[in-house]
């Protein structure tokens, strides 16, 4: 793995799902744009990573123009510095790019799209967690709560029994004796 990534600050990455629009169009110094077989793997506020065929792979440290669609937005183009090259297979390379002089409007659009996608992913995982929750078995950790529930249930039952057995005046006198 070849990397300049340790010299650039990193933001949390958003891993793209297969249903996301994940093509990236790249143009190097020769200004020959290509998008054949590229696929964005993750996106953050500071950069992105995509796969590329080895024969079209940019060089480490090269400034490239990239065109991609941020989550929940329209297509945008910006410059990036290649900070990482990692061989995935014999014909494919993972290319890590750090955004270079990203405009504020682009940064805002990217931040909003990533926040929206993060929220959707978080909501989806919470729903999946509720649907796939397994039945919990009894453990000693829940004993204090069960004991408290039993005491409250017994007290409630005793009050109901006394209400049914005695008249209200008798209950009132019993409570006065208890608290005096």
Tab-separated table of N, CA and C in Angstrom:
chain	number	residue	atom	x	y	z
A	1	UNK	N	0.846	-1.185	0.000
A	1	UNK	CA	0.000	0.000	0.000
A	1	UNK	C	0.883	1.238	0.000
A	2	UNK	N	0.606	2.131	-0.891
A	2	UNK	CA	1.316	3.395	-0.967
A	2	UNK	C	0.359	4.463	-0.469
A	3	UNK	N	0.869	5.359	0.417
A	3	UNK	CA	-0.068	6.298	1.015
A	3	UNK	C	0.592	7.605	1.404
A	4	UNK	N	-0.107	8.683	1.122
A	4	UNK	CA	0.229	10.008	1.648
A	4	UNK	C	-0.832	10.424	2.658
A	5	UNK	N	-1.759	9.519	2.949
A	5	UNK	CA	-2.924	9.839	3.778
A	5	UNK	C	-2.535	10.313	5.166
A	6	UNK	N	-1.425	9.851	5.701
A	6	UNK	CA	-1.063	10.262	7.058
A	6	UNK	C	-0.738	11.750	7.145
A	7	UNK	N	-0.525	12.407	6.012
A	7	UNK	CA	-0.216	13.830	6.000
A	7	UNK	C	-1.463	14.704	5.841
A	8	UNK	N	-2.614	14.083	5.650
A	8	UNK	CA	-3.860	14.818	5.458
A	8	UNK	C	-4.851	14.424	6.542
A	9	UNK	N	-5.579	15.420	7.093
A	9	UNK	CA	-6.601	15.134	8.086
A	9	UNK	C	-7.740	14.349	7.461
A	10	UNK	N	-8.345	13.462	8.248
A	10	UNK	CA	-9.422	12.628	7.720
A	10	UNK	C	-10.705	12.888	8.481
A	11	UNK	N	-11.807	12.786	7.779
A	11	UNK	CA	-13.142	12.882	8.365
A	11	UNK	C	-13.748	11.495	8.387
A	12	UNK	N	-14.795	11.305	9.187
A	12	UNK	CA	-15.477	10.005	9.164
A	12	UNK	C	-15.982	9.694	7.760
A	13	UNK	N	-15.870	8.432	7.350
A	13	UNK	CA	-16.242	8.016	6.007
A	13	UNK	C	-17.670	7.521	5.965
A	14	UNK	N	-18.340	7.799	4.852
A	14	UNK	CA	-19.655	7.247	4.589
A	14	UNK	C	-19.459	6.156	3.553
A	15	UNK	N	-19.747	4.922	3.907
A	15	UNK	CA	-19.596	3.799	3.001
A	15	UNK	C	-20.844	3.721	2.127
A	16	UNK	N	-20.629	3.721	0.828
A	16	UNK	CA	-21.761	3.724	-0.092
A	16	UNK	C	-22.374	2.334	-0.216
A	17	UNK	N	-23.676	2.286	-0.384
A	17	UNK	CA	-24.387	1.039	-0.628
A	17	UNK	C	-24.530	0.830	-2.128
A	18	UNK	N	-24.910	-0.366	-2.521
A	18	UNK	CA	-25.010	-0.661	-3.949
A	18	UNK	C	-26.097	0.159	-4.639
A	19	UNK	N	-27.119	0.607	-3.900
A	19	UNK	CA	-28.172	1.376	-4.547
A	19	UNK	C	-27.778	2.837	-4.751
A	20	UNK	N	-26.664	3.269	-4.167
A	20	UNK	CA	-26.207	4.646	-4.348
A	20	UNK	C	-25.621	4.815	-5.751
A	21	UNK	N	-25.753	6.035	-6.278
A	21	UNK	CA	-25.123	6.369	-7.549
A	21	UNK	C	-23.633	6.515	-7.260
A	22	UNK	N	-22.825	5.576	-7.734
A	22	UNK	CA	-21.449	5.546	-7.253
A	22	UNK	C	-20.407	5.528	-8.370
A	23	UNK	N	-20.677	6.208	-9.481
A	23	UNK	CA	-19.660	6.348	-10.518
A	23	UNK	C	-18.899	7.645	-10.313
A	24	UNK	N	-17.620	7.606	-10.597
A	24	UNK	CA	-16.815	8.826	-10.525
A	24	UNK	C	-16.158	9.014	-11.888
A	25	UNK	N	-16.130	10.235	-12.350
A	25	UNK	CA	-15.475	10.558	-13.620
A	25	UNK	C	-14.182	11.271	-13.274
A	26	UNK	N	-13.089	10.836	-13.870
A	26	UNK	CA	-11.762	11.336	-13.502
A	26	UNK	C	-11.058	11.891	-14.722
A	27	UNK	N	-10.325	12.974	-14.529
A	27	UNK	CA	-9.461	13.515	-15.575
A	27	UNK	C	-8.129	13.869	-14.946
A	28	UNK	N	-7.053	13.326	-15.494
A	28	UNK	CA	-5.707	13.601	-14.999
A	28	UNK	C	-5.100	14.793	-15.704
A	29	UNK	N	-3.771	14.926	-15.618
A	29	UNK	CA	-3.106	16.081	-16.220
A	29	UNK	C	-3.259	16.128	-17.742
A	30	UNK	N	-3.453	14.975	-18.381
A	30	UNK	CA	-3.625	14.957	-19.832
A	30	UNK	C	-5.041	15.373	-20.225
A	31	UNK	N	-5.920	15.605	-19.201
A	31	UNK	CA	-7.305	16.029	-19.397
A	31	UNK	C	-8.095	15.034	-20.236
A	32	UNK	N	-7.757	13.754	-20.123
A	32	UNK	CA	-8.531	12.718	-20.795
A	32	UNK	C	-9.499	12.142	-19.770
A	33	UNK	N	-10.783	12.528	-19.832
A	33	UNK	CA	-11.728	12.030	-18.829
A	33	UNK	C	-12.062	10.556	-19.068
A	34	UNK	N	-12.262	9.828	-17.978
A	34	UNK	CA	-12.678	8.430	-18.066
A	34	UNK	C	-13.497	8.073	-16.849
A	35	UNK	N	-14.379	7.109	-17.013
A	35	UNK	CA	-15.171	6.620	-15.895
A	35	UNK	C	-15.366	5.112	-15.996
A	36	UNK	N	-14.656	4.496	-16.909
A	36	UNK	CA	-14.813	3.068	-17.141
A	36	UNK	C	-14.463	2.257	-15.893
A	37	UNK	N	-15.446	1.614	-15.336
A	37	UNK	CA	-15.202	0.714	-14.213
A	37	UNK	C	-14.888	1.385	-12.892
A	38	UNK	N	-15.104	2.691	-12.767
A	38	UNK	CA	-14.845	3.344	-11.495
A	38	UNK	C	-16.045	3.164	-10.583
A	39	UNK	N	-15.775	3.056	-9.311
A	39	UNK	CA	-16.850	2.916	-8.336
A	39	UNK	C	-16.398	3.557	-7.038
A	40	UNK	N	-17.207	4.497	-6.528
A	40	UNK	CA	-16.867	5.149	-5.271
A	40	UNK	C	-17.072	4.159	-4.134
A	41	UNK	N	-16.085	4.040	-3.265
A	41	UNK	CA	-16.178	3.135	-2.113
A	41	UNK	C	-16.601	3.871	-0.850
A	42	UNK	N	-16.065	5.083	-0.627
A	42	UNK	CA	-16.498	5.873	0.527
A	42	UNK	C	-16.295	7.352	0.238
A	43	UNK	N	-17.047	8.176	0.963
A	43	UNK	CA	-17.002	9.623	0.789
A	43	UNK	C	-16.982	10.261	2.162
A	44	UNK	N	-16.228	11.344	2.297
A	44	UNK	CA	-16.241	12.123	3.529
A	44	UNK	C	-16.181	13.595	3.143
A	45	UNK	N	-16.115	14.462	4.150
A	45	UNK	CA	-15.999	15.895	3.862
A	45	UNK	C	-14.621	16.261	3.326
A	46	UNK	N	-13.631	15.416	3.551
A	46	UNK	CA	-12.273	15.737	3.126
A	46	UNK	C	-11.832	14.999	1.874
A	47	UNK	N	-12.549	13.972	1.459
A	47	UNK	CA	-12.125	13.238	0.274
A	47	UNK	C	-13.005	12.049	-0.024
A	48	UNK	N	-12.541	11.226	-0.954
A	48	UNK	CA	-13.267	10.016	-1.309
A	48	UNK	C	-12.280	8.953	-1.763
A	49	UNK	N	-12.768	7.729	-1.840
A	49	UNK	CA	-11.969	6.619	-2.352
A	49	UNK	C	-12.784	5.938	-3.439
A	50	UNK	N	-12.115	5.567	-4.523
A	50	UNK	CA	-12.789	4.880	-5.614
A	50	UNK	C	-11.866	3.827	-6.201
A	51	UNK	N	-12.464	2.885	-6.907
A	51	UNK	CA	-11.667	1.856	-7.570
A	51	UNK	C	-11.419	2.295	-9.005
A	52	UNK	N	-10.300	1.859	-9.538
A	52	UNK	CA	-9.955	2.205	-10.909
A	52	UNK	C	-9.172	1.058	-11.532
A	53	UNK	N	-9.300	0.885	-12.848
A	53	UNK	CA	-8.472	-0.109	-13.521
A	53	UNK	C	-7.003	0.324	-13.448
A	54	UNK	N	-6.104	-0.633	-13.337
A	54	UNK	CA	-4.681	-0.303	-13.195
A	54	UNK	C	-4.136	0.524	-14.354
A	55	UNK	N	-4.615	0.251	-15.567
A	55	UNK	CA	-4.075	0.973	-16.725
A	55	UNK	C	-4.517	2.438	-16.766
A	56	UNK	N	-5.575	2.798	-16.042
A	56	UNK	CA	-6.052	4.183	-16.012
A	56	UNK	C	-5.799	4.862	-14.666
A	57	UNK	N	-5.130	4.190	-13.759
A	57	UNK	CA	-4.942	4.676	-12.401
A	57	UNK	C	-4.045	5.917	-12.364
A	58	UNK	N	-4.446	6.965	-11.625
A	58	UNK	CA	-3.590	8.150	-11.501
A	58	UNK	C	-2.371	7.841	-10.635
A	59	UNK	N	-1.422	8.765	-10.622
A	59	UNK	CA	-0.198	8.596	-9.843
A	59	UNK	C	-0.359	9.190	-8.450
A	60	UNK	N	0.399	8.682	-7.507
A	60	UNK	CA	0.384	9.202	-6.139
A	60	UNK	C	0.864	10.649	-6.139
A	61	UNK	N	0.113	11.537	-5.497
A	61	UNK	CA	0.461	12.958	-5.440
A	61	UNK	C	-0.076	13.762	-6.614
A	62	UNK	N	-0.645	13.109	-7.585
A	62	UNK	CA	-1.176	13.783	-8.774
A	62	UNK	C	-2.466	14.531	-8.425
A	63	UNK	N	-2.642	15.719	-9.019
A	63	UNK	CA	-3.878	16.476	-8.860
A	63	UNK	C	-4.784	16.079	-10.018
A	64	UNK	N	-5.976	15.582	-9.675
A	64	UNK	CA	-6.912	15.136	-10.691
A	64	UNK	C	-8.233	15.880	-10.533
A	65	UNK	N	-8.978	15.958	-11.622
A	65	UNK	CA	-10.314	16.526	-11.569
A	65	UNK	C	-11.282	15.356	-11.460
A	66	UNK	N	-12.173	15.407	-10.458
A	66	UNK	CA	-13.137	14.335	-10.266
A	66	UNK	C	-14.544	14.898	-10.355
A	67	UNK	N	-15.409	14.116	-10.935
A	67	UNK	CA	-16.812	14.485	-11.077
A	67	UNK	C	-17.623	13.321	-10.516
A	68	UNK	N	-18.475	13.599	-9.521
A	68	UNK	CA	-19.254	12.554	-8.877
A	68	UNK	C	-20.542	13.155	-8.342
A	69	UNK	N	-21.432	12.277	-7.912
A	69	UNK	CA	-22.710	12.712	-7.349
A	69	UNK	C	-22.693	12.457	-5.853
A	70	UNK	N	-22.662	13.512	-5.025
A	70	UNK	CA	-22.730	13.314	-3.576
A	70	UNK	C	-24.097	12.745	-3.192
A	71	UNK	N	-24.192	12.077	-2.047
A	71	UNK	CA	-25.484	11.519	-1.631
A	71	UNK	C	-26.570	12.591	-1.559
A	72	UNK	N	-27.683	12.330	-2.220
A	72	UNK	CA	-28.839	13.225	-2.162
A	72	UNK	C	-28.653	14.551	-2.862
A	73	UNK	N	-27.754	14.630	-3.848
A	73	UNK	CA	-27.495	15.901	-4.508
A	73	UNK	C	-27.322	15.668	-6.004
A	74	UNK	N	-27.003	16.753	-6.715
A	74	UNK	CA	-26.713	16.616	-8.138
A	74	UNK	C	-25.197	16.536	-8.325
A	75	UNK	N	-24.801	16.226	-9.519
A	75	UNK	CA	-23.389	15.995	-9.803
A	75	UNK	C	-22.551	17.240	-9.543
A	76	UNK	N	-21.343	17.021	-9.004
A	76	UNK	CA	-20.422	18.127	-8.766
A	76	UNK	C	-19.028	17.739	-9.239
A	77	UNK	N	-18.209	18.730	-9.534
A	77	UNK	CA	-16.843	18.492	-9.985
A	77	UNK	C	-15.900	19.294	-9.107
A	78	UNK	N	-14.753	18.705	-8.800
A	78	UNK	CA	-13.746	19.395	-7.990
A	78	UNK	C	-12.381	18.772	-8.265
A	79	UNK	N	-11.367	19.354	-7.668
A	79	UNK	CA	-10.028	18.811	-7.793
A	79	UNK	C	-9.679	18.029	-6.539
A	80	UNK	N	-8.796	17.066	-6.717
A	80	UNK	CA	-8.350	16.277	-5.576
A	80	UNK	C	-6.912	15.831	-5.769
A	81	UNK	N	-6.244	15.606	-4.650
A	81	UNK	CA	-4.873	15.113	-4.668
A	81	UNK	C	-4.924	13.628	-4.332
A	82	UNK	N	-4.291	12.804	-5.147
A	82	UNK	CA	-4.251	11.366	-4.901
A	82	UNK	C	-3.325	11.117	-3.712
A	83	UNK	N	-3.901	10.615	-2.608
A	83	UNK	CA	-3.126	10.406	-1.384
A	83	UNK	C	-2.898	8.943	-1.054
A	84	UNK	N	-3.591	8.051	-1.771
A	84	UNK	CA	-3.444	6.628	-1.447
A	84	UNK	C	-3.715	5.779	-2.678
A	85	UNK	N	-2.872	4.783	-2.877
A	85	UNK	CA	-3.074	3.783	-3.923
A	85	UNK	C	-2.905	2.420	-3.270
A	86	UNK	N	-3.909	1.577	-3.414
A	86	UNK	CA	-3.873	0.260	-2.778
A	86	UNK	C	-4.385	-0.772	-3.774
A	87	UNK	N	-3.572	-1.777	-4.060
A	87	UNK	CA	-3.987	-2.829	-4.990
A	87	UNK	C	-5.082	-3.675	-4.363
A	88	UNK	N	-6.198	-3.805	-5.078
A	88	UNK	CA	-7.298	-4.651	-4.630
A	88	UNK	C	-7.178	-6.014	-5.289
A	89	UNK	N	-7.053	-6.015	-6.609
A	89	UNK	CA	-6.808	-7.226	-7.387
A	89	UNK	C	-5.661	-6.910	-8.337
A	90	UNK	N	-5.381	-7.843	-9.225
A	90	UNK	CA	-4.290	-7.601	-10.176
A	90	UNK	C	-4.627	-6.497	-11.178
A	91	UNK	N	-5.927	-6.311	-11.442
A	91	UNK	CA	-6.318	-5.302	-12.423
A	91	UNK	C	-6.966	-4.069	-11.805
A	92	UNK	N	-7.216	-4.049	-10.516
A	92	UNK	CA	-7.944	-2.945	-9.886
A	92	UNK	C	-7.147	-2.345	-8.740
A	93	UNK	N	-7.276	-1.033	-8.578
A	93	UNK	CA	-6.587	-0.300	-7.524
A	93	UNK	C	-7.585	0.592	-6.806
A	94	UNK	N	-7.460	0.678	-5.491
A	94	UNK	CA	-8.251	1.620	-4.706
A	94	UNK	C	-7.480	2.928	-4.667
A	95	UNK	N	-8.140	4.014	-5.078
A	95	UNK	CA	-7.509	5.331	-5.152
A	95	UNK	C	-8.141	6.214	-4.085
A	96	UNK	N	-7.332	6.728	-3.162
A	96	UNK	CA	-7.804	7.658	-2.140
A	96	UNK	C	-7.476	9.074	-2.561
A	97	UNK	N	-8.474	9.951	-2.534
A	97	UNK	CA	-8.315	11.331	-3.000
A	97	UNK	C	-8.692	12.287	-1.882
A	98	UNK	N	-7.843	13.285	-1.652
A	98	UNK	CA	-8.124	14.360	-0.698
A	98	UNK	C	-8.593	15.568	-1.510
A	99	UNK	N	-9.792	16.099	-1.188
A	99	UNK	CA	-10.316	17.235	-1.947
A	99	UNK	C	-9.352	18.415	-1.851
A	100	UNK	N	-9.183	19.111	-2.975
A	100	UNK	CA	-8.256	20.232	-3.060
A	100	UNK	C	-9.047	21.493	-3.372
A	101	UNK	N	-9.017	22.447	-2.438
A	101	UNK	CA	-9.702	23.732	-2.606
A	101	UNK	C	-11.176	23.553	-2.960
A	102	UNK	N	-11.865	22.767	-2.152
A	102	UNK	CA	-13.298	22.540	-2.352
A	102	UNK	C	-14.043	23.827	-2.009
A	103	UNK	N	-14.907	24.283	-2.895
A	103	UNK	CA	-15.658	25.517	-2.659
A	103	UNK	C	-16.617	25.338	-1.494
A	104	UNK	N	-16.929	26.436	-0.812
A	104	UNK	CA	-17.795	26.374	0.367
A	104	UNK	C	-19.179	25.832	0.002
A	105	UNK	N	-19.727	26.245	-1.137
A	105	UNK	CA	-21.052	25.748	-1.531
A	105	UNK	C	-21.019	24.235	-1.755
A	106	UNK	N	-19.929	23.733	-2.334
A	106	UNK	CA	-19.791	22.293	-2.534
A	106	UNK	C	-19.637	21.567	-1.202
A	107	UNK	N	-18.884	22.175	-0.304
A	107	UNK	CA	-18.688	21.574	1.020
A	107	UNK	C	-20.012	21.484	1.782
A	108	UNK	N	-20.852	22.521	1.650
A	108	UNK	CA	-22.158	22.531	2.320
A	108	UNK	C	-23.063	21.450	1.735
A	109	UNK	N	-23.112	21.361	0.402
A	109	UNK	CA	-23.932	20.343	-0.256
A	109	UNK	C	-23.466	18.947	0.160
A	110	UNK	N	-22.173	18.745	0.190
A	110	UNK	CA	-21.608	17.452	0.582
A	110	UNK	C	-21.943	17.134	2.038
A	111	UNK	N	-21.794	18.110	2.927
A	111	UNK	CA	-22.094	17.898	4.349
A	111	UNK	C	-23.568	17.574	4.558
A	112	UNK	N	-24.455	18.283	3.871
A	112	UNK	CA	-25.893	18.018	4.009
A	112	UNK	C	-26.247	16.629	3.489
A	113	UNK	N	-25.689	16.265	2.350
A	113	UNK	CA	-25.962	14.945	1.781
A	113	UNK	C	-25.457	13.829	2.672
A	114	UNK	N	-24.241	13.988	3.211
A	114	UNK	CA	-23.681	12.964	4.089
A	114	UNK	C	-24.478	12.858	5.389
A	115	UNK	N	-24.906	14.007	5.941
A	115	UNK	CA	-25.697	13.985	7.174
A	115	UNK	C	-27.030	13.282	6.943
A	116	UNK	N	-27.667	13.567	5.808
A	116	UNK	CA	-28.948	12.927	5.483
A	116	UNK	C	-28.768	11.423	5.327
A	117	UNK	N	-27.717	11.002	4.607
A	117	UNK	CA	-27.462	9.574	4.407
A	117	UNK	C	-27.124	8.889	5.722
A	118	UNK	N	-26.354	9.569	6.575
A	118	UNK	CA	-25.999	8.999	7.870
A	118	UNK	C	-27.259	8.789	8.707
A	119	UNK	N	-28.163	9.766	8.699
A	119	UNK	CA	-29.413	9.659	9.453
A	119	UNK	C	-30.260	8.508	8.924
A	120	UNK	N	-30.374	8.396	7.591
A	120	UNK	CA	-31.138	7.297	6.995
A	120	UNK	C	-30.540	5.948	7.372
A	121	UNK	N	-29.226	5.839	7.306
A	121	UNK	CA	-28.551	4.590	7.644
A	121	UNK	C	-28.745	4.260	9.115
A	122	UNK	N	-28.654	5.265	9.967
A	122	UNK	CA	-28.840	5.060	11.407
A	122	UNK	C	-30.272	4.609	11.698
A	123	UNK	N	-31.264	5.260	11.082
A	123	UNK	CA	-32.667	4.875	11.270
A	123	UNK	C	-32.905	3.452	10.782
A	124	UNK	N	-32.329	3.127	9.624
A	124	UNK	CA	-32.508	1.790	9.053
A	124	UNK	C	-31.886	0.727	9.958
A	125	UNK	N	-30.724	1.014	10.524
A	125	UNK	CA	-30.081	0.026	11.397
A	125	UNK	C	-30.847	-0.136	12.710
A	126	UNK	N	-31.452	0.962	13.212
A	126	UNK	CA	-32.274	0.848	14.424
A	126	UNK	C	-33.499	-0.018	14.169
A	127	UNK	N	-34.140	0.165	13.017
A	127	UNK	CA	-35.312	-0.644	12.670
A	127	UNK	C	-34.906	-2.105	12.502
A	128	UNK	N	-33.794	-2.337	11.797
A	128	UNK	CA	-33.304	-3.713	11.634
A	128	UNK	C	-32.983	-4.337	12.974
A	129	UNK	N	-32.410	-3.557	13.880
A	129	UNK	CA	-32.087	-4.068	15.213
A	129	UNK	C	-33.335	-4.469	15.978
A	130	UNK	N	-34.397	-3.672	15.852
A	130	UNK	CA	-35.646	-4.012	16.532
A	130	UNK	C	-36.296	-5.252	15.921
A	131	UNK	N	-36.230	-5.365	14.598
A	131	UNK	CA	-36.838	-6.510	13.939
A	131	UNK	C	-36.077	-7.804	14.188
A	132	UNK	N	-34.762	-7.701	14.319
A	132	UNK	CA	-33.934	-8.901	14.476
A	132	UNK	C	-33.537	-9.173	15.918
A	133	UNK	N	-34.187	-8.497	16.848
A	133	UNK	CA	-33.844	-8.656	18.260
A	133	UNK	C	-34.212	-10.058	18.723
A	134	UNK	N	-33.296	-10.685	19.417
A	134	UNK	CA	-33.557	-12.018	19.946
A	134	UNK	C	-34.178	-11.903	21.322
A	135	UNK	N	-34.898	-12.937	21.719
A	135	UNK	CA	-35.540	-12.945	23.025
A	135	UNK	C	-34.454	-13.071	24.090
A	136	UNK	N	-34.492	-12.152	25.038
A	136	UNK	CA	-33.479	-12.158	26.088
A	136	UNK	C	-33.859	-13.173	27.157
A	137	UNK	N	-32.865	-13.861	27.655
A	137	UNK	CA	-33.110	-14.816	28.734
A	137	UNK	C	-32.951	-14.103	30.077
A	138	UNK	N	-33.415	-14.740	31.117
A	138	UNK	CA	-33.325	-14.169	32.458
A	138	UNK	C	-31.865	-14.137	32.895
A	139	UNK	N	-31.475	-13.035	33.489
A	139	UNK	CA	-30.129	-12.936	34.051
A	139	UNK	C	-30.223	-12.261	35.414
A	140	UNK	N	-29.185	-12.413	36.191
A	140	UNK	CA	-29.169	-11.814	37.526
A	140	UNK	C	-29.111	-10.291	37.472
A	141	UNK	N	-28.728	-9.766	36.341
A	141	UNK	CA	-28.667	-8.307	36.204
A	141	UNK	C	-30.063	-7.696	36.284
A	142	UNK	N	-31.094	-8.443	35.885
A	142	UNK	CA	-32.452	-7.907	35.924
A	142	UNK	C	-33.168	-8.250	37.232
A	143	UNK	N	-32.516	-8.905	38.177
A	143	UNK	CA	-33.150	-9.303	39.443
A	143	UNK	C	-33.649	-8.103	40.264
A	144	UNK	N	-32.892	-7.004	40.407
A	144	UNK	CA	-33.404	-5.866	41.193
A	144	UNK	C	-34.701	-5.291	40.614
A	145	UNK	N	-34.777	-5.167	39.285
A	145	UNK	CA	-35.989	-4.644	38.684
A	145	UNK	C	-37.162	-5.603	38.905
A	146	UNK	N	-36.912	-6.904	38.775
A	146	UNK	CA	-37.977	-7.887	38.981
A	146	UNK	C	-38.451	-7.886	40.432
A	147	UNK	N	-37.514	-7.727	41.369
A	147	UNK	CA	-37.877	-7.680	42.795
A	147	UNK	C	-38.747	-6.459	43.078
A	148	UNK	N	-38.358	-5.316	42.561
A	148	UNK	CA	-39.134	-4.093	42.758
A	148	UNK	C	-40.527	-4.237	42.138
A	149	UNK	N	-40.590	-4.823	40.955
A	149	UNK	CA	-41.886	-5.033	40.321
A	149	UNK	C	-42.761	-5.972	41.151
A	150	UNK	N	-42.174	-7.004	41.749
A	150	UNK	CA	-42.937	-7.946	42.578
A	150	UNK	C	-43.469	-7.248	43.824
A	151	UNK	N	-42.641	-6.412	44.466
A	151	UNK	CA	-43.078	-5.692	45.673
A	151	UNK	C	-44.220	-4.738	45.336
A	152	UNK	N	-44.071	-3.986	44.233
A	152	UNK	CA	-45.131	-3.057	43.828
A	152	UNK	C	-46.405	-3.804	43.454
A	153	UNK	N	-46.266	-4.938	42.786
A	153	UNK	CA	-47.435	-5.745	42.435
A	153	UNK	C	-48.140	-6.275	43.682
A	154	UNK	N	-47.351	-6.729	44.661
A	154	UNK	CA	-47.933	-7.227	45.913
A	154	UNK	C	-48.658	-6.097	46.649
A	155	UNK	N	-48.039	-4.907	46.716
A	155	UNK	CA	-48.665	-3.773	47.396
A	155	UNK	C	-49.968	-3.373	46.686
A	156	UNK	N	-49.953	-3.333	45.366
A	156	UNK	CA	-51.149	-3.001	44.613
A	156	UNK	C	-52.254	-4.035	44.856
A	157	UNK	N	-51.887	-5.301	44.861
A	157	UNK	CA	-52.854	-6.361	45.129
A	157	UNK	C	-53.447	-6.242	46.528
A	158	UNK	N	-52.598	-5.912	47.512
A	158	UNK	CA	-53.079	-5.763	48.891
A	158	UNK	C	-54.055	-4.597	48.996
A	159	UNK	N	-53.781	-3.516	48.311
A	159	UNK	CA	-54.684	-2.353	48.348
A	159	UNK	C	-56.023	-2.710	47.719
A	160	UNK	N	-55.988	-3.367	46.594
A	160	UNK	CA	-57.235	-3.768	45.929
A	160	UNK	C	-58.019	-4.732	46.830
A	161	UNK	N	-57.339	-5.693	47.465
A	161	UNK	CA	-58.000	-6.662	48.340
A	161	UNK	C	-58.675	-5.953	49.511
A	162	UNK	N	-57.949	-4.991	50.105
A	162	UNK	CA	-58.524	-4.239	51.224
A	162	UNK	C	-59.705	-3.394	50.776
A	163	UNK	N	-59.638	-2.817	49.587
A	163	UNK	CA	-60.760	-2.029	49.091
A	163	UNK	C	-62.008	-2.899	48.904
A	164	UNK	N	-61.795	-4.096	48.430
A	164	UNK	CA	-62.929	-4.991	48.208
A	164	UNK	C	-63.452	-5.600	49.514
A	165	UNK	N	-62.568	-5.846	50.466
A	165	UNK	CA	-62.938	-6.548	51.708
A	165	UNK	C	-63.553	-5.602	52.732
A	166	UNK	N	-62.988	-4.423	52.876
A	166	UNK	CA	-63.458	-3.468	53.878
A	166	UNK	C	-64.196	-2.322	53.226
A	167	UNK	N	-64.947	-1.635	54.039
A	167	UNK	CA	-65.562	-0.412	53.557
A	167	UNK	C	-64.508	0.681	53.541
A	168	UNK	N	-64.795	1.759	52.850
A	168	UNK	CA	-63.830	2.850	52.755
A	168	UNK	C	-63.509	3.439	54.124
A	169	UNK	N	-64.456	3.484	55.015
A	169	UNK	CA	-64.218	4.021	56.357
A	169	UNK	C	-63.226	3.123	57.076
A	170	UNK	N	-63.368	1.807	56.910
A	170	UNK	CA	-62.438	0.874	57.541
A	170	UNK	C	-61.031	1.037	56.976
A	171	UNK	N	-60.923	1.262	55.691
A	171	UNK	CA	-59.622	1.464	55.057
A	171	UNK	C	-58.992	2.757	55.546
A	172	UNK	N	-59.823	3.799	55.683
A	172	UNK	CA	-59.334	5.081	56.172
A	172	UNK	C	-58.790	4.933	57.587
A	173	UNK	N	-59.496	4.199	58.460
A	173	UNK	CA	-59.035	3.982	59.833
A	173	UNK	C	-57.757	3.156	59.843
A	174	UNK	N	-57.664	2.156	58.954
A	174	UNK	CA	-56.458	1.320	58.889
A	174	UNK	C	-55.254	2.174	58.476
A	175	UNK	N	-55.434	3.051	57.489
A	175	UNK	CA	-54.329	3.909	57.042
A	175	UNK	C	-53.918	4.904	58.133
A	176	UNK	N	-54.887	5.415	58.909
A	176	UNK	CA	-54.568	6.313	60.008
A	176	UNK	C	-53.738	5.584	61.064
A	177	UNK	N	-54.061	4.334	61.359
A	177	UNK	CA	-53.283	3.541	62.338
A	177	UNK	C	-51.874	3.282	61.814
A	178	UNK	N	-51.739	3.023	60.510
A	178	UNK	CA	-50.414	2.741	59.941
A	178	UNK	C	-49.499	3.967	60.010
A	179	UNK	N	-50.038	5.142	59.708
A	179	UNK	CA	-49.198	6.337	59.633
A	179	UNK	C	-49.119	7.130	60.921
A	180	UNK	N	-49.801	6.713	61.965
A	180	UNK	CA	-49.693	7.460	63.212
A	180	UNK	C	-48.866	6.728	64.236
